[in-house]
mmCIF file of C-alpha atoms in Angstrom:
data_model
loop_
_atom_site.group_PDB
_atom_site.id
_atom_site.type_symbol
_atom_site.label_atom_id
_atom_site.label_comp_id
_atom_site.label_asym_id
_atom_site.label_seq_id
_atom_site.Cartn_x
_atom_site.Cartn_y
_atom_site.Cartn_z
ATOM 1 C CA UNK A 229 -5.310 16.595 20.453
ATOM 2 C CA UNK A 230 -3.895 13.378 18.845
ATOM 3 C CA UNK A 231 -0.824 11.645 19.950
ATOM 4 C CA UNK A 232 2.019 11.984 18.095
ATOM 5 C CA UNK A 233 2.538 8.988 15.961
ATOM 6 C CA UNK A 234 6.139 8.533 16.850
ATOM 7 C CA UNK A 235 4.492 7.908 20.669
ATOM 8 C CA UNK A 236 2.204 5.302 19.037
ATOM 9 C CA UNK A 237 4.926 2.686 17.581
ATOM 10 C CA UNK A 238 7.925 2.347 18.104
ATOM 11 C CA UNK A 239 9.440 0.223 15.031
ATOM 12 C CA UNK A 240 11.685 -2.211 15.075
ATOM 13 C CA UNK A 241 14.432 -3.131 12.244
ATOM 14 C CA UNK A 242 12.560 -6.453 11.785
ATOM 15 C CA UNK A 243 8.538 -4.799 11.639
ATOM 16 C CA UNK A 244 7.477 -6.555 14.944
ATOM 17 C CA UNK A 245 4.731 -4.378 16.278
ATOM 18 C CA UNK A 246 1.908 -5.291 18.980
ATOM 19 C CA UNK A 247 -1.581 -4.931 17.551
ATOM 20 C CA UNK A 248 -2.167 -2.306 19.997
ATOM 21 C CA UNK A 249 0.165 -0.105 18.949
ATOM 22 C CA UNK A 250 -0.975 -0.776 14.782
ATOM 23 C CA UNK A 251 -4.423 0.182 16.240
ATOM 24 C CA UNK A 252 -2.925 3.295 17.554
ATOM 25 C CA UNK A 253 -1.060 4.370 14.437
ATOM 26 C CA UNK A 254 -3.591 3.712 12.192
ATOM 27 C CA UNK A 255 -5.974 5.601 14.631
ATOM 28 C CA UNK A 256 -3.373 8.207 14.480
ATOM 29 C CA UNK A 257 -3.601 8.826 10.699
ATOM 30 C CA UNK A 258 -7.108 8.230 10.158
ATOM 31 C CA UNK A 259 -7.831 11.047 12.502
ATOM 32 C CA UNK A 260 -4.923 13.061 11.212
ATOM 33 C CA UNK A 261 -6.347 12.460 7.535
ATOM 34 C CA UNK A 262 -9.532 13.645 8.170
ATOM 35 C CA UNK A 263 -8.594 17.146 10.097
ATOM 36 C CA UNK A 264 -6.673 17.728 7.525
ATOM 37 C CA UNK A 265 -9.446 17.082 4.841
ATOM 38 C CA UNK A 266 -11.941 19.571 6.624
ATOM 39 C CA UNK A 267 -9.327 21.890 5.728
ATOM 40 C CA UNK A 268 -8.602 21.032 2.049
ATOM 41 C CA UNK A 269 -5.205 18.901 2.698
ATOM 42 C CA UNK A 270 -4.548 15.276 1.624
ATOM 43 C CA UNK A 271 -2.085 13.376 3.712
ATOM 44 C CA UNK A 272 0.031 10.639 2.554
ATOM 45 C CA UNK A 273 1.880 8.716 4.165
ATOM 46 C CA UNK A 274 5.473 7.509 3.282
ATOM 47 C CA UNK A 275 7.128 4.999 4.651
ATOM 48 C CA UNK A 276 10.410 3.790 5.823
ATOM 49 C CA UNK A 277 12.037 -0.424 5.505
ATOM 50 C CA UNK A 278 10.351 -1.446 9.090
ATOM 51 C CA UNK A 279 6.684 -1.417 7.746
ATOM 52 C CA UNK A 280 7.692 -3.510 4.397
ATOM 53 C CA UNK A 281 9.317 -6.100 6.983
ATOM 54 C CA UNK A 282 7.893 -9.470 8.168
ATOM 55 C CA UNK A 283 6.233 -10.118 4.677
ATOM 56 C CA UNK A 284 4.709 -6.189 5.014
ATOM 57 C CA UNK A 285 3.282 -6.929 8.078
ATOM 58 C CA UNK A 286 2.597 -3.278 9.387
ATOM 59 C CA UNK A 287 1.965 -1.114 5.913
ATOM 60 C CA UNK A 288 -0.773 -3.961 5.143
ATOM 61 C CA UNK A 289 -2.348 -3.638 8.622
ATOM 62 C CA UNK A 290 -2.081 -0.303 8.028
ATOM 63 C CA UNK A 291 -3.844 0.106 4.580
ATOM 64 C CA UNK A 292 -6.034 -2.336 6.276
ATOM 65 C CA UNK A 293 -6.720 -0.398 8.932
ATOM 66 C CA UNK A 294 -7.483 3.153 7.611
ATOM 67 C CA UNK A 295 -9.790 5.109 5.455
ATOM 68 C CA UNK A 296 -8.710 5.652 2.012
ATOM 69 C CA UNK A 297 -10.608 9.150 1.742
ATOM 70 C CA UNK A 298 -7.824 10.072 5.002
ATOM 71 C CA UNK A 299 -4.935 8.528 4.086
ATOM 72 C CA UNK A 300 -2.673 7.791 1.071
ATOM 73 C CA UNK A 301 0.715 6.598 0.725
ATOM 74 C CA UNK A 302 3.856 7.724 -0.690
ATOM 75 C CA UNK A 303 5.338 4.764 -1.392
ATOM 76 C CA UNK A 304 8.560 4.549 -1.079
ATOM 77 C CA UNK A 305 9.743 1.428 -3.582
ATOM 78 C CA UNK A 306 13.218 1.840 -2.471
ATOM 79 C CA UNK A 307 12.998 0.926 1.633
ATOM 80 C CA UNK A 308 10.040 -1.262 0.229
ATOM 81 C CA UNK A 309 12.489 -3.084 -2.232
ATOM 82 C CA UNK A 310 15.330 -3.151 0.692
ATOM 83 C CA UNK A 311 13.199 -4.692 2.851
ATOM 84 C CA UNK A 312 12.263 -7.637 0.053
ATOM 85 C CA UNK A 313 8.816 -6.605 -1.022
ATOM 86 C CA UNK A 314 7.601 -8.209 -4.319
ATOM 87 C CA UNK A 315 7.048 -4.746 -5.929
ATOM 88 C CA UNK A 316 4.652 -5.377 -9.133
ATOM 89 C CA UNK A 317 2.442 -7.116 -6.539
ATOM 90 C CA UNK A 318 2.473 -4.682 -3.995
ATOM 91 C CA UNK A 319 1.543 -1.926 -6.867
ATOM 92 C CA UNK A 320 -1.047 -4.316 -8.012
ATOM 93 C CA UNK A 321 -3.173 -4.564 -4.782
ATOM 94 C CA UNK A 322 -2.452 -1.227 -3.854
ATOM 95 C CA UNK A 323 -2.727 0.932 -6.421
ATOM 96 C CA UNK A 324 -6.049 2.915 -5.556
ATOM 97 C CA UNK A 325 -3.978 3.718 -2.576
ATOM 98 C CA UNK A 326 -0.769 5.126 -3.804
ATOM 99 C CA UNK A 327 -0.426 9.031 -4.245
ATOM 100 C CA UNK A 328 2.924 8.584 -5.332
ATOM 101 C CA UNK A 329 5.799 6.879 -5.897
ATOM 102 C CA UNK A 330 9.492 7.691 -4.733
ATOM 103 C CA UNK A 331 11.849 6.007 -6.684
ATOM 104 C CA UNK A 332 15.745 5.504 -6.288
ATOM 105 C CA UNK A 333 18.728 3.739 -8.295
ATOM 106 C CA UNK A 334 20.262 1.460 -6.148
ATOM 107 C CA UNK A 335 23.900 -0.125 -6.487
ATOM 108 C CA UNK A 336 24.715 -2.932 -4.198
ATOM 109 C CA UNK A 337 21.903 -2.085 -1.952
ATOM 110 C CA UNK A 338 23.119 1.910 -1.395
ATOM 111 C CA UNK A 339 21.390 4.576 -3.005
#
């Protein structure tokens, strides 16, 4: 069985990962992804402000690092916004990747 991804990385507030542990999370959901499309499901994943930290440093290794027939994302735009990603852009390169979008109304940075 896989490991849970929670035992893969453990985030940080400020996206500082070790590129063992991306390796292991994207490992995670590629393998996740594709048991689940033997059986019919699509995973996507969403994420949280940690992975849109450090310039996006661990949802691009991420997207990088796994097969777009096994995983998706859900973005989140609001914890991506929070965490100061340039949003147009981000839909720009991504967009072949995003299942969906979650979208929130912000005031003064609270939802």
């Amino acid at each position: 069985p896989a490991t849970p991804v929670a035992d893969t990385v453990k985030r940080s507030p400020d996206g500082r990962f070790t590129p063992d542990q991306l390796r292991a999370k994207a490992r995670f959901l590629n393998e996740t992804g594709k048991r689940c499309r033997a059986e019919g499901i699509r995973i996507a994943y969403h994420n949280h402000q940690p992975e849109f930290a450090n310039n996006s440093a661990e949802i691009e290794g991420l997207l990088q690092r796994t097969d777009p027939d096994n995983m998706m994302l859900l973005w989140d735009s609001g914890h991506a916004w929070l965490a100061g990603c340039d949003l147009p852009a981000f839909l720009r390169r991504h967009a072949t990747r995003i299942a969906g979008i979650h979208v929130r109304d912000y005031r003064d940075r609270k939802s």
